[in-house]
mmCIF file with all atom_site columns, C-alpha atoms in Angstrom:
data_model
loop_
_atom_site.group_PDB
_atom_site.id
_atom_site.type_symbol
_atom_site.label_atom_id
_atom_site.label_alt_id
_atom_site.label_comp_id
_atom_site.label_asym_id
_atom_site.label_entity_id
_atom_site.label_seq_id
_atom_site.pdbx_PDB_ins_code
_atom_site.Cartn_x
_atom_site.Cartn_y
_atom_site.Cartn_z
_atom_site.occupancy
_atom_site.B_iso_or_equiv
_atom_site.pdbx_formal_charge
_atom_site.auth_seq_id
_atom_site.auth_comp_id
_atom_site.auth_asym_id
_atom_site.auth_atom_id
_atom_site.pdbx_PDB_model_num
ATOM 1   C CA . MET P 1 1   ? -4.769  -19.876 3.204   1.00 0.00 ? 1   MET P CA 1
ATOM 2   C CA . THR P 1 2   ? -6.392  -20.246 6.717   1.00 0.00 ? 2   THR P CA 1
ATOM 3   C CA . LEU P 1 3   ? -6.251  -17.044 9.009   1.00 0.00 ? 3   LEU P CA 1
ATOM 4   C CA . ASP P 1 4   ? -5.353  -17.716 12.556  1.00 0.00 ? 4   ASP P CA 1
ATOM 5   C CA . ASP P 1 5   ? -6.620  -15.392 15.386  1.00 0.00 ? 5   ASP P CA 1
ATOM 6   C CA . THR P 1 6   ? -3.489  -13.256 15.230  1.00 0.00 ? 6   THR P CA 1
ATOM 7   C CA . ASP P 1 7   ? -4.092  -12.625 11.593  1.00 0.00 ? 7   ASP P CA 1
ATOM 8   C CA . ARG P 1 8   ? -7.759  -11.773 12.077  1.00 0.00 ? 8   ARG P CA 1
ATOM 9   C CA . HIS P 1 9   ? -6.852  -9.328  14.720  1.00 0.00 ? 9   HIS P CA 1
ATOM 10  C CA . LEU P 1 10  ? -3.987  -7.924  12.659  1.00 0.00 ? 10  LEU P CA 1
ATOM 11  C CA . VAL P 1 11  ? -6.445  -7.258  9.806   1.00 0.00 ? 11  VAL P CA 1
ATOM 12  C CA . ASN P 1 12  ? -9.028  -5.587  12.213  1.00 0.00 ? 12  ASN P CA 1
ATOM 13  C CA . LEU P 1 13  ? -6.434  -3.433  13.849  1.00 0.00 ? 13  LEU P CA 1
ATOM 14  C CA . LEU P 1 14  ? -5.082  -2.050  10.589  1.00 0.00 ? 14  LEU P CA 1
ATOM 15  C CA . GLN P 1 15  ? -8.521  -1.172  9.282   1.00 0.00 ? 15  GLN P CA 1
ATOM 16  C CA . ASP P 1 16  ? -8.383  1.634   11.889  1.00 0.00 ? 16  ASP P CA 1
ATOM 17  C CA . GLY P 1 17  ? -5.277  2.960   10.526  1.00 0.00 ? 17  GLY P CA 1
ATOM 18  C CA . LEU P 1 18  ? -1.626  2.585   10.902  1.00 0.00 ? 18  LEU P CA 1
ATOM 19  C CA . PRO P 1 19  ? 0.269   4.897   13.424  1.00 0.00 ? 19  PRO P CA 1
ATOM 20  C CA . ILE P 1 20  ? 2.445   7.485   11.579  1.00 0.00 ? 20  ILE P CA 1
ATOM 21  C CA . GLY P 1 21  ? 6.139   7.452   12.696  1.00 0.00 ? 21  GLY P CA 1
ATOM 22  C CA . PRO P 1 22  ? 9.474   5.917   12.101  1.00 0.00 ? 22  PRO P CA 1
ATOM 23  C CA . ALA P 1 23  ? 8.267   2.487   13.537  1.00 0.00 ? 23  ALA P CA 1
ATOM 24  C CA . PRO P 1 24  ? 4.724   2.047   12.270  1.00 0.00 ? 24  PRO P CA 1
ATOM 25  C CA . PHE P 1 25  ? 4.437   -1.570  13.062  1.00 0.00 ? 25  PHE P CA 1
ATOM 26  C CA . GLU P 1 26  ? 5.745   -1.160  16.672  1.00 0.00 ? 26  GLU P CA 1
ATOM 27  C CA . GLU P 1 27  ? 2.517   -0.161  18.151  1.00 0.00 ? 27  GLU P CA 1
ATOM 28  C CA . ILE P 1 28  ? 0.557   -2.928  16.211  1.00 0.00 ? 28  ILE P CA 1
ATOM 29  C CA . ALA P 1 29  ? 3.068   -5.588  17.194  1.00 0.00 ? 29  ALA P CA 1
ATOM 30  C CA . LEU P 1 30  ? 2.780   -4.636  20.821  1.00 0.00 ? 30  LEU P CA 1
ATOM 31  C CA . LYS P 1 31  ? -0.965  -5.009  20.590  1.00 0.00 ? 31  LYS P CA 1
ATOM 32  C CA . LEU P 1 32  ? -0.637  -8.465  18.931  1.00 0.00 ? 32  LEU P CA 1
ATOM 33  C CA . ALA P 1 33  ? 2.235   -9.574  21.292  1.00 0.00 ? 33  ALA P CA 1
ATOM 34  C CA . ILE P 1 34  ? 4.440   -10.296 18.338  1.00 0.00 ? 34  ILE P CA 1
ATOM 35  C CA . SER P 1 35  ? 7.597   -8.661  16.632  1.00 0.00 ? 35  SER P CA 1
ATOM 36  C CA . GLN P 1 36  ? 7.444   -5.976  13.893  1.00 0.00 ? 36  GLN P CA 1
ATOM 37  C CA . THR P 1 37  ? 9.089   -8.383  11.734  1.00 0.00 ? 37  THR P CA 1
ATOM 38  C CA . ALA P 1 38  ? 6.272   -11.075 12.266  1.00 0.00 ? 38  ALA P CA 1
ATOM 39  C CA . VAL P 1 39  ? 3.742   -8.254  11.462  1.00 0.00 ? 39  VAL P CA 1
ATOM 40  C CA . ALA P 1 40  ? 5.332   -7.496  8.197   1.00 0.00 ? 40  ALA P CA 1
ATOM 41  C CA . LYS P 1 41  ? 5.654   -11.310 7.359   1.00 0.00 ? 41  LYS P CA 1
ATOM 42  C CA . ARG P 1 42  ? 2.129   -11.864 8.005   1.00 0.00 ? 42  ARG P CA 1
ATOM 43  C CA . LEU P 1 43  ? 1.026   -8.980  5.888   1.00 0.00 ? 43  LEU P CA 1
ATOM 44  C CA . GLY P 1 44  ? 3.171   -10.327 3.007   1.00 0.00 ? 44  GLY P CA 1
ATOM 45  C CA . ARG P 1 45  ? 1.723   -13.841 3.396   1.00 0.00 ? 45  ARG P CA 1
ATOM 46  C CA . MET P 1 46  ? -1.733  -12.627 3.326   1.00 0.00 ? 46  MET P CA 1
ATOM 47  C CA . LYS P 1 47  ? -1.043  -10.389 0.160   1.00 0.00 ? 47  LYS P CA 1
ATOM 48  C CA . GLU P 1 48  ? 0.687   -13.191 -1.579  1.00 0.00 ? 48  GLU P CA 1
ATOM 49  C CA . ALA P 1 49  ? -2.286  -15.424 -0.728  1.00 0.00 ? 49  ALA P CA 1
ATOM 50  C CA . GLY P 1 50  ? -4.835  -12.937 -1.966  1.00 0.00 ? 50  GLY P CA 1
ATOM 51  C CA . VAL P 1 51  ? -6.517  -12.536 1.517   1.00 0.00 ? 51  VAL P CA 1
ATOM 52  C CA . ILE P 1 52  ? -5.616  -8.752  1.211   1.00 0.00 ? 52  ILE P CA 1
ATOM 53  C CA . THR P 1 53  ? -5.405  -7.151  -2.229  1.00 0.00 ? 53  THR P CA 1
ATOM 54  C CA . ARG P 1 54  ? -3.170  -4.346  -1.089  1.00 0.00 ? 54  ARG P CA 1
ATOM 55  C CA . PHE P 1 55  ? -1.554  -2.720  1.917   1.00 0.00 ? 55  PHE P CA 1
ATOM 56  C CA . GLY P 1 56  ? -0.780  0.973   1.782   1.00 0.00 ? 56  GLY P CA 1
ATOM 57  C CA . PRO P 1 57  ? -2.326  4.485   2.373   1.00 0.00 ? 57  PRO P CA 1
ATOM 58  C CA . PHE P 1 58  ? -5.462  5.652   0.873   1.00 0.00 ? 58  PHE P CA 1
ATOM 59  C CA . TYR P 1 59  ? -4.831  9.106   -0.443  1.00 0.00 ? 59  TYR P CA 1
ATOM 60  C CA . ASP P 1 60  ? -7.769  11.566  -1.133  1.00 0.00 ? 60  ASP P CA 1
ATOM 61  C CA . ALA P 1 61  ? -6.478  13.124  -4.451  1.00 0.00 ? 61  ALA P CA 1
ATOM 62  C CA . ALA P 1 62  ? -9.166  16.053  -4.524  1.00 0.00 ? 62  ALA P CA 1
ATOM 63  C CA . ALA P 1 63  ? -8.044  17.130  -0.852  1.00 0.00 ? 63  ALA P CA 1
ATOM 64  C CA . MET P 1 64  ? -4.523  17.322  -2.196  1.00 0.00 ? 64  MET P CA 1
ATOM 65  C CA . GLY P 1 65  ? -5.475  19.444  -5.274  1.00 0.00 ? 65  GLY P CA 1
ATOM 66  C CA . GLY P 1 66  ? -5.925  16.530  -7.580  1.00 0.00 ? 66  GLY P CA 1
ATOM 67  C CA . ALA P 1 67  ? -8.880  14.577  -9.155  1.00 0.00 ? 67  ALA P CA 1
ATOM 68  C CA . PHE P 1 68  ? -10.358 11.116  -9.211  1.00 0.00 ? 68  PHE P CA 1
ATOM 69  C CA . CYS P 1 69  ? -13.121 9.574   -11.118 1.00 0.00 ? 69  CYS P CA 1
ATOM 70  C CA . LEU P 1 70  ? -15.094 6.220   -11.060 1.00 0.00 ? 70  LEU P CA 1
ATOM 71  C CA . CYS P 1 71  ? -14.946 4.742   -14.483 1.00 0.00 ? 71  CYS P CA 1
ATOM 72  C CA . ALA P 1 72  ? -16.518 1.776   -16.162 1.00 0.00 ? 72  ALA P CA 1
ATOM 73  C CA . MET P 1 73  ? -16.150 -0.221  -19.252 1.00 0.00 ? 73  MET P CA 1
ATOM 74  C CA . GLU P 1 74  ? -18.050 -2.888  -21.211 1.00 0.00 ? 74  GLU P CA 1
ATOM 75  C CA . VAL P 1 75  ? -15.354 -5.387  -21.865 1.00 0.00 ? 75  VAL P CA 1
ATOM 76  C CA . PRO P 1 76  ? -16.295 -8.646  -23.858 1.00 0.00 ? 76  PRO P CA 1
ATOM 77  C CA . ALA P 1 77  ? -15.592 -11.731 -21.555 1.00 0.00 ? 77  ALA P CA 1
ATOM 78  C CA . GLU P 1 78  ? -13.017 -13.132 -24.078 1.00 0.00 ? 78  GLU P CA 1
ATOM 79  C CA . ARG P 1 79  ? -11.058 -9.908  -23.720 1.00 0.00 ? 79  ARG P CA 1
ATOM 80  C CA . LEU P 1 80  ? -11.421 -9.180  -20.030 1.00 0.00 ? 80  LEU P CA 1
ATOM 81  C CA . GLU P 1 81  ? -8.017  -10.333 -18.816 1.00 0.00 ? 81  GLU P CA 1
ATOM 82  C CA . PRO P 1 82  ? -5.930  -8.389  -21.311 1.00 0.00 ? 82  PRO P CA 1
ATOM 83  C CA . VAL P 1 83  ? -8.075  -5.254  -20.883 1.00 0.00 ? 83  VAL P CA 1
ATOM 84  C CA . VAL P 1 84  ? -7.568  -5.659  -17.107 1.00 0.00 ? 84  VAL P CA 1
ATOM 85  C CA . THR P 1 85  ? -3.770  -6.034  -17.686 1.00 0.00 ? 85  THR P CA 1
ATOM 86  C CA . CYS P 1 86  ? -3.738  -2.892  -19.877 1.00 0.00 ? 86  CYS P CA 1
ATOM 87  C CA . VAL P 1 87  ? -5.778  -0.667  -17.657 1.00 0.00 ? 87  VAL P CA 1
ATOM 88  C CA . ASN P 1 88  ? -3.938  -1.749  -14.427 1.00 0.00 ? 88  ASN P CA 1
ATOM 89  C CA . ALA P 1 89  ? -0.694  -0.782  -16.161 1.00 0.00 ? 89  ALA P CA 1
ATOM 90  C CA . TYR P 1 90  ? -1.669  3.048   -15.905 1.00 0.00 ? 90  TYR P CA 1
ATOM 91  C CA . PRO P 1 91  ? -0.190  4.377   -12.787 1.00 0.00 ? 91  PRO P CA 1
ATOM 92  C CA . GLU P 1 92  ? -3.329  6.480   -12.445 1.00 0.00 ? 92  GLU P CA 1
ATOM 93  C CA . VAL P 1 93  ? -5.493  3.536   -11.855 1.00 0.00 ? 93  VAL P CA 1
ATOM 94  C CA . ALA P 1 94  ? -6.112  3.391   -8.060  1.00 0.00 ? 94  ALA P CA 1
ATOM 95  C CA . HIS P 1 95  ? -8.163  0.015   -8.240  1.00 0.00 ? 95  HIS P CA 1
ATOM 96  C CA . ASN P 1 96  ? -9.977  -2.125  -10.652 1.00 0.00 ? 96  ASN P CA 1
ATOM 97  C CA . TYR P 1 97  ? -12.653 -4.800  -10.226 1.00 0.00 ? 97  TYR P CA 1
ATOM 98  C CA . GLU P 1 98  ? -15.184 -6.916  -12.414 1.00 0.00 ? 98  GLU P CA 1
ATOM 99  C CA . ARG P 1 99  ? -18.901 -6.774  -11.780 1.00 0.00 ? 99  ARG P CA 1
ATOM 100 C CA . ALA P 1 100 ? -21.598 -8.966  -13.238 1.00 0.00 ? 100 ALA P CA 1
ATOM 101 C CA . HIS P 1 101 ? -23.355 -6.260  -15.167 1.00 0.00 ? 101 HIS P CA 1
ATOM 102 C CA . ARG P 1 102 ? -23.170 -5.085  -18.647 1.00 0.00 ? 102 ARG P CA 1
ATOM 103 C CA . LEU P 1 103 ? -20.638 -2.551  -17.372 1.00 0.00 ? 103 LEU P CA 1
ATOM 104 C CA . ASN P 1 104 ? -18.450 -5.423  -16.134 1.00 0.00 ? 104 ASN P CA 1
ATOM 105 C CA . MET P 1 105 ? -15.150 -3.546  -15.470 1.00 0.00 ? 105 MET P CA 1
ATOM 106 C CA . TRP P 1 106 ? -14.907 -0.599  -13.048 1.00 0.00 ? 106 TRP P CA 1
ATOM 107 C CA . PHE P 1 107 ? -11.977 1.297   -11.956 1.00 0.00 ? 107 PHE P CA 1
ATOM 108 C CA . VAL P 1 108 ? -11.022 4.592   -10.149 1.00 0.00 ? 108 VAL P CA 1
ATOM 109 C CA . LEU P 1 109 ? -8.617  7.077   -11.622 1.00 0.00 ? 109 LEU P CA 1
ATOM 110 C CA . ALA P 1 110 ? -6.620  9.500   -9.478  1.00 0.00 ? 110 ALA P CA 1
ATOM 111 C CA . THR P 1 111 ? -4.664  12.134  -11.263 1.00 0.00 ? 111 THR P CA 1
ATOM 112 C CA . GLU P 1 112 ? -3.031  15.385  -10.496 1.00 0.00 ? 112 GLU P CA 1
ATOM 113 C CA . THR P 1 113 ? -5.617  17.585  -12.477 1.00 0.00 ? 113 THR P CA 1
ATOM 114 C CA . GLU P 1 114 ? -9.211  17.170  -13.684 1.00 0.00 ? 114 GLU P CA 1
ATOM 115 C CA . ALA P 1 115 ? -7.977  17.364  -17.282 1.00 0.00 ? 115 ALA P CA 1
ATOM 116 C CA . GLU P 1 116 ? -5.908  14.350  -16.863 1.00 0.00 ? 116 GLU P CA 1
ATOM 117 C CA . ILE P 1 117 ? -8.887  12.330  -16.204 1.00 0.00 ? 117 ILE P CA 1
ATOM 118 C CA . ALA P 1 118 ? -10.190 12.855  -19.652 1.00 0.00 ? 118 ALA P CA 1
ATOM 119 C CA . THR P 1 119 ? -6.670  12.328  -21.228 1.00 0.00 ? 119 THR P CA 1
ATOM 120 C CA . THR P 1 120 ? -6.306  9.008   -19.311 1.00 0.00 ? 120 THR P CA 1
ATOM 121 C CA . CYS P 1 121 ? -9.676  7.758   -20.398 1.00 0.00 ? 121 CYS P CA 1
ATOM 122 C CA . LYS P 1 122 ? -8.936  8.642   -24.104 1.00 0.00 ? 122 LYS P CA 1
ATOM 123 C CA . ARG P 1 123 ? -5.449  6.923   -23.718 1.00 0.00 ? 123 ARG P CA 1
ATOM 124 C CA . ILE P 1 124 ? -7.342  3.616   -22.489 1.00 0.00 ? 124 ILE P CA 1
ATOM 125 C CA . GLU P 1 125 ? -9.979  3.859   -25.083 1.00 0.00 ? 125 GLU P CA 1
ATOM 126 C CA . ALA P 1 126 ? -7.247  4.316   -27.789 1.00 0.00 ? 126 ALA P CA 1
ATOM 127 C CA . GLU P 1 127 ? -5.313  1.370   -26.443 1.00 0.00 ? 127 GLU P CA 1
ATOM 128 C CA . THR P 1 128 ? -8.167  -1.088  -25.726 1.00 0.00 ? 128 THR P CA 1
ATOM 129 C CA . GLY P 1 129 ? -10.724 0.039   -28.531 1.00 0.00 ? 129 GLY P CA 1
ATOM 130 C CA . ILE P 1 130 ? -13.328 0.125   -25.660 1.00 0.00 ? 130 ILE P CA 1
ATOM 131 C CA . ALA P 1 131 ? -15.355 3.258   -24.552 1.00 0.00 ? 131 ALA P CA 1
ATOM 132 C CA . VAL P 1 132 ? -14.337 4.408   -21.039 1.00 0.00 ? 132 VAL P CA 1
ATOM 133 C CA . LEU P 1 133 ? -17.477 5.932   -19.313 1.00 0.00 ? 133 LEU P CA 1
ATOM 134 C CA . ALA P 1 134 ? -16.371 8.430   -16.649 1.00 0.00 ? 134 ALA P CA 1
ATOM 135 C CA . PHE P 1 135 ? -18.500 9.082   -13.553 1.00 0.00 ? 135 PHE P CA 1
ATOM 136 C CA . PRO P 1 136 ? -17.107 12.012  -11.506 1.00 0.00 ? 136 PRO P CA 1
ATOM 137 C CA . LYS P 1 137 ? -18.067 12.481  -8.008  1.00 0.00 ? 137 LYS P CA 1
ATOM 138 C CA . LEU P 1 138 ? -21.055 14.805  -7.516  1.00 0.00 ? 138 LEU P CA 1
ATOM 139 C CA . GLN P 1 139 ? -21.246 14.472  -3.815  1.00 0.00 ? 139 GLN P CA 1
ATOM 140 C CA . GLU P 1 140 ? -19.112 12.551  -1.103  1.00 0.00 ? 140 GLU P CA 1
ATOM 141 C CA . PHE P 1 141 ? -20.358 10.133  1.548   1.00 0.00 ? 141 PHE P CA 1
ATOM 142 C CA . PHE P 1 142 ? -18.116 8.607   4.138   1.00 0.00 ? 142 PHE P CA 1
ATOM 143 C CA . ILE P 1 143 ? -19.509 5.232   5.144   1.00 0.00 ? 143 ILE P CA 1
ATOM 144 C CA . GLY P 1 144 ? -16.848 4.009   7.230   1.00 0.00 ? 144 GLY P CA 1
ATOM 145 C CA . PHE P 1 145 ? -16.508 0.549   5.544   1.00 0.00 ? 145 PHE P CA 1
ATOM 146 C CA . ARG P 1 146 ? -14.895 -2.132  7.411   1.00 0.00 ? 146 ARG P CA 1
ATOM 147 C CA . VAL P 1 147 ? -14.660 -5.949  7.035   1.00 0.00 ? 147 VAL P CA 1
ATOM 148 C CA . ALA P 1 148 ? -14.502 -8.107  10.121  1.00 0.00 ? 148 ALA P CA 1
ATOM 149 C CA . ALA P 1 149 ? -11.782 -10.677 9.550   1.00 0.00 ? 149 ALA P CA 1
#
C-alpha cells in the first residue's frame, strides 16, 4: 500500500492524540478537509494493509492501580509462529514483537495486579513449554516516540 499525503498527515496528527468526546474524528476530519467516515475508512485500510498495527488508546496500567511488565522468551525458530499465536491469545498481552537475538520474542503484560504478572507468565510457560523471563519496570522514562509518516 502506498500512503498519500492525506494518509501521512492523518498518521502524524493521531500521534499527538485523539480528541476525547462524542465525535473524536470530527476535529481530525476538519484538519484534513475530509469526512469523519473517510478518516475511519483510511485507518481501516492502513490497519488491514499492515501500515499501522493497532489503533487505540495506550493505558498506563500502573497509574490505574494495575501492573505491567516487559517479558522475553527464547523461542526456537520453527516454533515461533505457534508460540506467538498462543501468547497473543492472552488478553493480558499488550503487544508482542520479534527481535534478532537469542531472546527473540518480547511482549508486554498488563494486568490488574502485580501477582497476575507471575500467574500469567506461569500459564504461558505451561502452555508453551518455554521459560518466560519477566523484566519489571524499575524506572520510567518518557521519550516522546514519534514516527514521521
